[in-house]
Short mmCIF file of C-alpha atoms in Angstrom, two decimals:
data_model
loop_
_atom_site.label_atom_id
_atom_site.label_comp_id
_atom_site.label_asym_id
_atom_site.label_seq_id
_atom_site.Cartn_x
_atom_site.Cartn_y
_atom_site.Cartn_z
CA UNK A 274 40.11 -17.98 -39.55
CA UNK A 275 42.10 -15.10 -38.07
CA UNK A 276 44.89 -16.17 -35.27
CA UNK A 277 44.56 -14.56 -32.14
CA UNK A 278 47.37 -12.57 -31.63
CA UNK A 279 49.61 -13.18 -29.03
CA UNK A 280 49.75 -12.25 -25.52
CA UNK A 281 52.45 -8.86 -24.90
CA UNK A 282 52.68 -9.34 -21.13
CA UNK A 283 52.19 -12.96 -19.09
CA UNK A 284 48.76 -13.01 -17.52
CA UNK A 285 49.25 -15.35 -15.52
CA UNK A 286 51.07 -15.76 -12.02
CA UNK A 287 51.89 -18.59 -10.42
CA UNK A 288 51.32 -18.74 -6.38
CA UNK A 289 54.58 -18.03 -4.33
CA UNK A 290 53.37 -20.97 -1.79
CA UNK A 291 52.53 -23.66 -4.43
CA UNK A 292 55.95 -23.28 -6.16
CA UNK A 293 57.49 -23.75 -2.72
CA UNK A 294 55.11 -26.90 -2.48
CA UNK A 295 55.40 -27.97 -5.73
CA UNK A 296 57.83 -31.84 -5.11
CA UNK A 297 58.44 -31.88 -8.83
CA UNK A 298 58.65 -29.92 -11.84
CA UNK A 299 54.99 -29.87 -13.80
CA UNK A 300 54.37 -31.35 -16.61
CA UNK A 301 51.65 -31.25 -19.15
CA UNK A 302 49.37 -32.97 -21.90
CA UNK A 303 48.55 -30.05 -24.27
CA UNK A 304 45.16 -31.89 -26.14
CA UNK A 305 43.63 -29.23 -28.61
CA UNK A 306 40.34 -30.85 -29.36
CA UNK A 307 38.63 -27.90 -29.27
CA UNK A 308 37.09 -24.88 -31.35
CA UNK A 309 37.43 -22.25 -28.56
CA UNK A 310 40.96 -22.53 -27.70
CA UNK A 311 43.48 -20.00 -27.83
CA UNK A 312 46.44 -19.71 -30.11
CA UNK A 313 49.74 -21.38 -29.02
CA UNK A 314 51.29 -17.88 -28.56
CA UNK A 315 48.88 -16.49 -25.80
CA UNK A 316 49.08 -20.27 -24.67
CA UNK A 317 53.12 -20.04 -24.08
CA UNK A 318 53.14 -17.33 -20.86
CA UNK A 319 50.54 -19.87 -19.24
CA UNK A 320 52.36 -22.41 -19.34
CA UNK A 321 55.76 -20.65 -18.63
CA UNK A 322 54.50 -19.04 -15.29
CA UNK A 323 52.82 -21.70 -14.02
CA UNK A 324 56.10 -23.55 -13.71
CA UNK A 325 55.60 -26.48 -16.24
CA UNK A 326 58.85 -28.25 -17.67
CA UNK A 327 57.76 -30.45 -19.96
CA UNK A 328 54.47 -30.27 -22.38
CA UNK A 329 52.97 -33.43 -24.13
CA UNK A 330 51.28 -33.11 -27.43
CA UNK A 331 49.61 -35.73 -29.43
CA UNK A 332 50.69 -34.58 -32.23
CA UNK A 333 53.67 -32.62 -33.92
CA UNK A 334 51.75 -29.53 -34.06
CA UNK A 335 54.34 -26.89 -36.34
CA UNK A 336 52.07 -23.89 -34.21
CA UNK A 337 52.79 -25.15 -31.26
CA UNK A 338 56.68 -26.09 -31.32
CA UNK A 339 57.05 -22.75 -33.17
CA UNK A 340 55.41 -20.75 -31.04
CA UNK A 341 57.44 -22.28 -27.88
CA UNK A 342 60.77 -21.92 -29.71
CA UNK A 343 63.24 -20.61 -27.08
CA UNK A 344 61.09 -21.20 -24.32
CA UNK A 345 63.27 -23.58 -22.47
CA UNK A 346 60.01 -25.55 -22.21
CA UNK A 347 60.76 -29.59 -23.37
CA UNK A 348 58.33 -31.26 -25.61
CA UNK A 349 56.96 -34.99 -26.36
CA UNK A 350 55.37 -34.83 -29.35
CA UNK A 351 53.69 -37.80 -31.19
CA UNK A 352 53.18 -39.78 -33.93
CA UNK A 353 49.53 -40.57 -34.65
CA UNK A 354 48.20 -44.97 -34.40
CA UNK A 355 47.51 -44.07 -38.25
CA UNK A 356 51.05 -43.54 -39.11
CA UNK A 357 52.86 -46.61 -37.61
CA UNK A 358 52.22 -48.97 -40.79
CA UNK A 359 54.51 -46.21 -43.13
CA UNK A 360 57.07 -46.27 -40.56
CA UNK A 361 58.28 -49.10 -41.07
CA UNK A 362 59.72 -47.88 -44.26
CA UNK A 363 62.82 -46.58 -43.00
CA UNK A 364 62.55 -43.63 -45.98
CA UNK A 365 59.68 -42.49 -44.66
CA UNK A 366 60.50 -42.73 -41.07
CA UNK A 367 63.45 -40.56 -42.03
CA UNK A 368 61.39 -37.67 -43.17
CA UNK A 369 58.93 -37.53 -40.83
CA UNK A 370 61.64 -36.58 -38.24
CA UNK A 371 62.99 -34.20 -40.45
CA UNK A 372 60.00 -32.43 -41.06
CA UNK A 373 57.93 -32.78 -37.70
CA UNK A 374 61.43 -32.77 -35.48
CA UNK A 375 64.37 -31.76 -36.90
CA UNK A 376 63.57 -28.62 -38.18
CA UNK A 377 62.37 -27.14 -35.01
CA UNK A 378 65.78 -28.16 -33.21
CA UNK A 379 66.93 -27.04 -31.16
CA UNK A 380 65.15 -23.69 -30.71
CA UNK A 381 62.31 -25.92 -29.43
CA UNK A 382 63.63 -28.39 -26.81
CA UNK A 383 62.19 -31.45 -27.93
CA UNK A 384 63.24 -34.46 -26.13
CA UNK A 385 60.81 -37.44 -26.80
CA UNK A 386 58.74 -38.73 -29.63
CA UNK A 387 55.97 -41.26 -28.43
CA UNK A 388 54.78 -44.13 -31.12
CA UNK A 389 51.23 -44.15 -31.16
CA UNK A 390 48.96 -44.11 -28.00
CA UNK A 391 47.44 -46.67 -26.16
CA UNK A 392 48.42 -49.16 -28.97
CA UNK A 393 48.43 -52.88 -27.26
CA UNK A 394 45.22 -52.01 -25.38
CA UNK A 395 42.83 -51.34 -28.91
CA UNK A 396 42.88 -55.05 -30.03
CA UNK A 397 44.43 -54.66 -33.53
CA UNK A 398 46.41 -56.93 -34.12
CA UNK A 399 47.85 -54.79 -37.07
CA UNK A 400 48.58 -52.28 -35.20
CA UNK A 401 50.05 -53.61 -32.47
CA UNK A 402 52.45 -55.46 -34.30
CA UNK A 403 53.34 -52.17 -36.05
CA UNK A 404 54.63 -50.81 -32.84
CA UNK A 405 57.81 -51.74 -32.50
CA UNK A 406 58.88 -51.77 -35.43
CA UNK A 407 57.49 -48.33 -35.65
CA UNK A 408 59.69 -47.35 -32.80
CA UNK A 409 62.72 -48.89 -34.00
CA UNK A 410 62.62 -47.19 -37.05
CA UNK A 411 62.14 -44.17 -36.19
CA UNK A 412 64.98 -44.49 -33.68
CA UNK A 413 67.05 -45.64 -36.41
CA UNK A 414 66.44 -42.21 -38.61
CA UNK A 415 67.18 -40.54 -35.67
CA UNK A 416 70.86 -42.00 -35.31
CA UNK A 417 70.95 -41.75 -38.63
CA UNK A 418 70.64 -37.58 -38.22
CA UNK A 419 72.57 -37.59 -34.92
CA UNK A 420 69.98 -36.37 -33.20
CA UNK A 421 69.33 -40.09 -30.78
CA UNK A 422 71.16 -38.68 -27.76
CA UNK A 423 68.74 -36.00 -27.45
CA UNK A 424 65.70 -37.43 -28.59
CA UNK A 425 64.57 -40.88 -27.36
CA UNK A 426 61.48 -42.61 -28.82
CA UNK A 427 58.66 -44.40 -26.36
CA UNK A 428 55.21 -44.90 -26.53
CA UNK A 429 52.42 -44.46 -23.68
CA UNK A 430 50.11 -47.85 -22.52
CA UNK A 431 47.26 -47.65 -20.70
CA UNK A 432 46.90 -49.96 -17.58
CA UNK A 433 44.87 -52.45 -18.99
CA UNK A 434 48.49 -53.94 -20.20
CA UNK A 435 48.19 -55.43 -16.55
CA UNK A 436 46.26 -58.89 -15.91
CA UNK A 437 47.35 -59.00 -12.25
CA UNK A 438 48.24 -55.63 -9.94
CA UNK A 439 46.60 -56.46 -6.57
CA UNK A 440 48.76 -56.79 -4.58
CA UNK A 441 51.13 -54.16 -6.15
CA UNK A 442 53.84 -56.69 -5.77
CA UNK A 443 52.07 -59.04 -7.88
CA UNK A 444 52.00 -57.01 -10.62
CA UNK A 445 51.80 -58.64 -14.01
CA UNK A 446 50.97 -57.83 -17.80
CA UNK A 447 48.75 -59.54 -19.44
CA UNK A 448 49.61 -62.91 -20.58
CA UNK A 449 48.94 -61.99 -24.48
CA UNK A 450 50.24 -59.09 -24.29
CA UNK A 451 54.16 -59.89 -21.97
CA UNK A 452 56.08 -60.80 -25.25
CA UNK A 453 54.87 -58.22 -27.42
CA UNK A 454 56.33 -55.68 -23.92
CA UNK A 455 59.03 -57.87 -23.04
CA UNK A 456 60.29 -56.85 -26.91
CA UNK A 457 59.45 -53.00 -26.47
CA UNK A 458 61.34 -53.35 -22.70
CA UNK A 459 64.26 -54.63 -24.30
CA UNK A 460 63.93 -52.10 -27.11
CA UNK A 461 63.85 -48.92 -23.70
CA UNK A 462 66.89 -50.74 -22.47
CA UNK A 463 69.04 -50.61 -25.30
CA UNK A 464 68.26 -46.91 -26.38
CA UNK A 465 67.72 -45.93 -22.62
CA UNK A 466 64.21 -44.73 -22.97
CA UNK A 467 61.81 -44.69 -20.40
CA UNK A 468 58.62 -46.96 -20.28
CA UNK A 469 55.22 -44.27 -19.96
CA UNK A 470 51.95 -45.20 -18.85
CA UNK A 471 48.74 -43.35 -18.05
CA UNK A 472 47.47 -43.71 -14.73
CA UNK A 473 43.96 -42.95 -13.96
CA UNK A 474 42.67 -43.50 -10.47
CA UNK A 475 39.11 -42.25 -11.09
CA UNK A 476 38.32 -44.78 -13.76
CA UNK A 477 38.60 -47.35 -10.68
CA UNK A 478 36.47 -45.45 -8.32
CA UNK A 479 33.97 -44.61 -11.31
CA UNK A 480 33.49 -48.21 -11.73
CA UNK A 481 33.08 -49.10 -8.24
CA UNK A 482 32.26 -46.19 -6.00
CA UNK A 483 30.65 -48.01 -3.27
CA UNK A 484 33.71 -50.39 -2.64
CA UNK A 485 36.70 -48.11 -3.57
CA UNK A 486 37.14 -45.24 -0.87
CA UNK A 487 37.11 -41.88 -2.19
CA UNK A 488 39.87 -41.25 0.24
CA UNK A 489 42.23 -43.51 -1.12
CA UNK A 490 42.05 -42.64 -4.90
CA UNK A 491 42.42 -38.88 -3.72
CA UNK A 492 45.57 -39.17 -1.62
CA UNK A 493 43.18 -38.34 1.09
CA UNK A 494 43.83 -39.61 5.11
CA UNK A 495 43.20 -43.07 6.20
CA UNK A 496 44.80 -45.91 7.07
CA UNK A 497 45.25 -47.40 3.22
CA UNK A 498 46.86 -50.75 2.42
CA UNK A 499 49.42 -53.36 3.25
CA UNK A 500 51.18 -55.32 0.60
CA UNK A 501 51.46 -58.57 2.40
CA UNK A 502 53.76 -59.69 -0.22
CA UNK A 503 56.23 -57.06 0.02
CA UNK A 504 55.27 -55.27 3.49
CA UNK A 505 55.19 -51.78 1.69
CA UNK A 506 52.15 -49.66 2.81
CA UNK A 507 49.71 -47.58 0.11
CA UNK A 508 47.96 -44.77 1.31
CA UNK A 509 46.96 -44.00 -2.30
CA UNK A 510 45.68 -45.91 -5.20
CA UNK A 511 48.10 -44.14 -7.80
CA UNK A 512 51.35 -45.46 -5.95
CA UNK A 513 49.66 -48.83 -6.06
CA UNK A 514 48.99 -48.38 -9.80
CA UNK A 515 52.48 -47.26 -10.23
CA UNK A 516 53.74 -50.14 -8.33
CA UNK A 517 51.96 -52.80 -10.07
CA UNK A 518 53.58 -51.55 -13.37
CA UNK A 519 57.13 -51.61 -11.72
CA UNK A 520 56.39 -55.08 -10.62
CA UNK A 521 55.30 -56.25 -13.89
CA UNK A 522 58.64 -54.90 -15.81
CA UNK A 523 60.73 -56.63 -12.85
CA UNK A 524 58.96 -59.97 -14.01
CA UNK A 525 60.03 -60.00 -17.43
CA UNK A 526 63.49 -59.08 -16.04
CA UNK A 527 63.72 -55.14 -16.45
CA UNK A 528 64.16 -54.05 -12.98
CA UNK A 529 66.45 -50.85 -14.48
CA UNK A 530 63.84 -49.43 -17.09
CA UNK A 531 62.77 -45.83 -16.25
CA UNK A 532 59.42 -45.75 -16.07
CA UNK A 533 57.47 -42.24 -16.26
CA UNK A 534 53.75 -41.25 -15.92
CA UNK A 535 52.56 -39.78 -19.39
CA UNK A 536 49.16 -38.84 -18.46
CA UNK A 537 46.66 -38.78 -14.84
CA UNK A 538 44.17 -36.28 -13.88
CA UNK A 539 40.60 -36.24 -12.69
CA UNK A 540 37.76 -34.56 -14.26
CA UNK A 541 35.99 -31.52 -12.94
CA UNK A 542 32.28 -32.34 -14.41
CA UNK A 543 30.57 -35.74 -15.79
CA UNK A 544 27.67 -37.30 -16.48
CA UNK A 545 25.31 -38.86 -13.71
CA UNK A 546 26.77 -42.36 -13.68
CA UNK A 547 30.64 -40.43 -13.69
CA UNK A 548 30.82 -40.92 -10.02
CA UNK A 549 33.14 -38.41 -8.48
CA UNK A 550 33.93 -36.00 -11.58
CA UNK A 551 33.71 -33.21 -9.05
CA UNK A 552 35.65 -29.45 -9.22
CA UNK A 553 36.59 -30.35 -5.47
CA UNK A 554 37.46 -33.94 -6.26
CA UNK A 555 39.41 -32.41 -9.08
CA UNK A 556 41.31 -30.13 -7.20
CA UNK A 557 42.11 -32.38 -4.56
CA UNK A 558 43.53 -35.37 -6.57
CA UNK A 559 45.51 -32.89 -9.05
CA UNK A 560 46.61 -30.61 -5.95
CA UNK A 561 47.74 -33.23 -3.69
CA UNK A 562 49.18 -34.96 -6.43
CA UNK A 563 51.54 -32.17 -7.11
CA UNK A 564 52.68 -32.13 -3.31
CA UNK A 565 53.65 -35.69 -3.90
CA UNK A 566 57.81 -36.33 -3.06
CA UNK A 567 59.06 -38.33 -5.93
CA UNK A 568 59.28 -41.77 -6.15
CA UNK A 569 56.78 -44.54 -4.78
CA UNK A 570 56.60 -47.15 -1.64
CA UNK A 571 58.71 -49.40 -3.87
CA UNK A 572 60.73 -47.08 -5.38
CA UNK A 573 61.04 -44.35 -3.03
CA UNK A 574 63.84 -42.54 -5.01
CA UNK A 575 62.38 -42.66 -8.79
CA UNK A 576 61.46 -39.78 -10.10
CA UNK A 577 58.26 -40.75 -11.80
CA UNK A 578 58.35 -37.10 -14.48
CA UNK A 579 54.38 -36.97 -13.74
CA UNK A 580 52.21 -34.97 -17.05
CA UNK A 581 49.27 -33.64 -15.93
CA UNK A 582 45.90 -34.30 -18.42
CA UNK A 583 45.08 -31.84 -19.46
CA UNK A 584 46.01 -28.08 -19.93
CA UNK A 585 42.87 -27.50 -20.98
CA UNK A 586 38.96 -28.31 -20.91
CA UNK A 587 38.19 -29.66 -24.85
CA UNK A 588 34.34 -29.52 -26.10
CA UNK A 589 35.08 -31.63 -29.06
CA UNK A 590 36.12 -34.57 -27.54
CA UNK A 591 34.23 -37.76 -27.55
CA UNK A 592 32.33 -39.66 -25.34
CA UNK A 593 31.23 -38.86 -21.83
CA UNK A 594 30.75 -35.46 -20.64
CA UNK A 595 34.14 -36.21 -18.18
CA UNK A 596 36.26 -36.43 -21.38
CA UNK A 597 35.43 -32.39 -21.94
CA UNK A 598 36.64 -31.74 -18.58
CA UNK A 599 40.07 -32.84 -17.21
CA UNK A 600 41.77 -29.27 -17.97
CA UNK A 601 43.49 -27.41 -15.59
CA UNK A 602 41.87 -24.00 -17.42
CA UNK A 603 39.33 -23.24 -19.10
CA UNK A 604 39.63 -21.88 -22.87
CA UNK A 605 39.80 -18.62 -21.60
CA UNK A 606 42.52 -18.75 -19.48
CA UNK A 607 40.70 -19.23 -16.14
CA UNK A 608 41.31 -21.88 -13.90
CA UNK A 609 38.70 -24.77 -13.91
CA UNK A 610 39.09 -24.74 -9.80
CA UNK A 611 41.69 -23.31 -7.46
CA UNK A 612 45.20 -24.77 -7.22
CA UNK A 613 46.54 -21.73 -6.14
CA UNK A 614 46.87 -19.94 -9.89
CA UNK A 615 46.14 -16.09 -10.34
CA UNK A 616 45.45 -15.61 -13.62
CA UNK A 617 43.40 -12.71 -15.39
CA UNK A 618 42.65 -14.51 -18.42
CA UNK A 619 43.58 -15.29 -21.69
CA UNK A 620 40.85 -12.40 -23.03
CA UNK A 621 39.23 -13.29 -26.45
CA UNK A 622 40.21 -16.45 -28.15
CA UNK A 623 40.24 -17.15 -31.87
CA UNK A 624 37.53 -19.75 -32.31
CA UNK A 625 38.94 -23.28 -33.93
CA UNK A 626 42.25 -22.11 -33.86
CA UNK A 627 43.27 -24.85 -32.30
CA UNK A 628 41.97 -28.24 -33.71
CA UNK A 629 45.09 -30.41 -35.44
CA UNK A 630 44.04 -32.52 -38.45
CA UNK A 631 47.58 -34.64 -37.49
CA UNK A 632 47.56 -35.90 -34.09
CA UNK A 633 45.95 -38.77 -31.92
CA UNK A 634 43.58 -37.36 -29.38
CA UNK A 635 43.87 -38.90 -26.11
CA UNK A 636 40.83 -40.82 -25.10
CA UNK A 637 41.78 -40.00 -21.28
CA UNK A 638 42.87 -43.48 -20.65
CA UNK A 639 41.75 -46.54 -19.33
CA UNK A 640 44.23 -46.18 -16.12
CA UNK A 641 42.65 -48.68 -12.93
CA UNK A 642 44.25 -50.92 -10.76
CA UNK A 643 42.57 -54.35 -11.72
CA UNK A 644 42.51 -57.12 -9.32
CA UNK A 645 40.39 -60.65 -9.81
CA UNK A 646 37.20 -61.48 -7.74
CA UNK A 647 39.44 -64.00 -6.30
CA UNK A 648 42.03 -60.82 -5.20
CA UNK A 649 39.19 -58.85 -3.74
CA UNK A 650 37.84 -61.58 -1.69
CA UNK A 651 40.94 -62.34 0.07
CA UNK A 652 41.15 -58.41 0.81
CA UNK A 653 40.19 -58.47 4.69
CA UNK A 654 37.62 -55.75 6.28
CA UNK A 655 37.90 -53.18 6.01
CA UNK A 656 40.68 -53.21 3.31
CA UNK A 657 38.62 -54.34 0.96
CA UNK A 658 37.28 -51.31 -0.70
CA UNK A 659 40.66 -50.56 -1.56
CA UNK A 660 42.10 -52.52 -4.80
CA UNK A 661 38.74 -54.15 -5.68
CA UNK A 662 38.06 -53.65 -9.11
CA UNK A 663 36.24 -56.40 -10.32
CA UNK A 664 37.29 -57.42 -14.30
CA UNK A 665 33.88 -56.88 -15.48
CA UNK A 666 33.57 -53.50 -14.78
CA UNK A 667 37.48 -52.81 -16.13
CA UNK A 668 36.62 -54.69 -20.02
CA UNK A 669 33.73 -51.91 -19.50
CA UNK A 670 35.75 -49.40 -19.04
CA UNK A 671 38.12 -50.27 -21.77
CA UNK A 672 35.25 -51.42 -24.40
CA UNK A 673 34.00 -47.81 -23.74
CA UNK A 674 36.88 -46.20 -24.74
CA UNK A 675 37.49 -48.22 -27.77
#
């Protein structure tokens, strides 16, 4: 099918007042499941005016790292849950850097590859123990090329990694899962690699509207949360979240791990039963989000490199109808609500020009805080609401997605 061709002046233009506002730079999951998307070329003056840094594929995409070559604009790209069993052959690890990394360096800034998505969390036991070794190999091909000190390797877990992370204090990964992560933590703290998760407030007030308060998961005002074990006060559910996975890699003894948020959003449209998938909702967790200062209650001066899901709206994703609709645009350019973008639009777009055979779509994650029943009864009036998100409903959420 015939490319769109690309854009000859930027359409877009970013607000003068949310740049000012903006407490870090954006970053971005680019997810192309979708026949009605535009080329990567009319997608690169989006991106560039609207001030993002960093853009996350879940894939290696040659279109897209070509088409952003020179941009200044830094890259994760990924390798797909199908490909970790071959890369443990250190041959093949070897050439699938040079041909999905190397050869766009460094006209395309490309600073992370992530190992799979979501791996620990699907229950294969194959797969998760082809992680690591996934990781390490391809590390290894990449000291091999000399290209380690400007390419690190990680991989992106959903929340459900934690068993305990009410109070955020007593954050804690799952008992199966802690040595399979205590081994990947040691692996970030040799190579110096940061630790990603995807955090997803609204999957915890989907699953429990009438207990968790909209305010809280929205960054909204109110009088949020003490920590009695620590003292530290939440006034949002995604610093709790945060916290709880900080407090878990302290546990196993890896206090100094970066750890950096690969993927949150909130969608603008879902089905009946998707309580809160809302254009306002949207715009008001993604907006305040972005006023955030860096770092959290218990690590007030991390800087937590937040990517934004998604860029855009996808119509060939899976599942519920809130899986179609956690862009930031629309296909054609326009934004899905106001966060203070002008834009004109991208104009016609080239239909399926944008669906990769290669990459791992991203299932929106399974991010929630999780506490016990025995957690949320000890939650006093009216505090309860807060954290309590009973385990049923989570193995819901997570069977859903699987």
């Amino acid at each position: 099918m015939e490319l769109m061709s690309p854009l000859r002046l930027p359409l877009f233009l970013f607000s003068a007042a949310l740049v000012l506002n903006l407490a870090f730079s954006l970053g971005i999951n680019y997810g192309q499941l979708g026949n009605n998307l535009p080329h990567p070329e009319s997608v690169v003056p989006l991106v560039k005016s609207i001030g993002v840094r960093s853009v996350k594929l879940y894939d290696a995409d040659p279109r897209v790292l070509k088409a952003f070559a020179n941009s200044g604009v830094e890259f994760i790209v990924s390798l797909g849950n199908e490909n970790l069993a071959r890369m443990r052959d250190p041959k093949q690890a070897t050439a699938w850097v040079k041909s999905n990394v190397q050869c766009y360096l460094p006209a395309t800034k490309i600073t992370f590859i992530a190992i799979g998505n979501e791996v620990l969390t699907l229950n294969d036991s194959a797969l998760s123990n082809n992680l690591l070794p996934a990781m390490e190999s391809v590390h290894t091909a990449l000291v091999s090329l000399g290209l380690d000190k400007q390419v690190a390797v990680t991989t992106a877990h959903n929340l459900a990694i934690l068993e305990v992370s009410y109070p955020p204090s007593a954050g804690q990964f799952r008992r199966d899962l802690a040595p399979k992560l205590s081994c990947i933590l040691e692996f970030h703290s040799k190579v110096g690699s940061p630790f990603f998760i995807n955090a997803y407030p609204f999957f915890a007030y989907k699953s429990n509207p009438k207990q968790v308060q909209l305010d809280f998961v929205l960054f909204g005002p109110g009088s949020g949360i003490i920590d009695q074990g620590s003292g530290l006060h939440y006034d949002n559910m995604f610093h709790a979240q945060v916290d709880a996975a900080y407090a878990a890699m302290e546990k196993l003894g890896y206090k100094s791990v970066c750890l950096q948020i690969s993927e949150t959003g909130w969608p603008s449209k879902g089905d009946a039963d998707e309580a809160g998938a809302t254009p306002d909702n949207a715009r008001l967790y993604n907006g305040n989000l972005m006023k955030l200062k860096k770092g959290t209650p218990m690590r007030p001066n991390a800087d937590l490199n937040v990517h934004f899901f998604a860029l855009f709206n996808e119509n060939q994703k899976p599942g519920p109808t809130s899986e179609r609709n956690f862009g930031l645009f629309k296909p054609d350019g326009t934004p899905v609500y106001n966060l203070g973008f002008n834009t004109m639009g991208l104009g016609s777009v080239s239909g399926n020009s944008s669906v990769s055979d290669g990459g791992t779509p991203s299932s929106g994650s399974d991010g929630y805080l999780a506490i016990t029943s025995d957690h949320a009864r000890s939650l006093p009036n009216p505090l309860q609401w807060a954290l309590s998100i009973v385990c049923m409903a989570v193995s819901a959420i997570v069977a859903f997605h699987l």
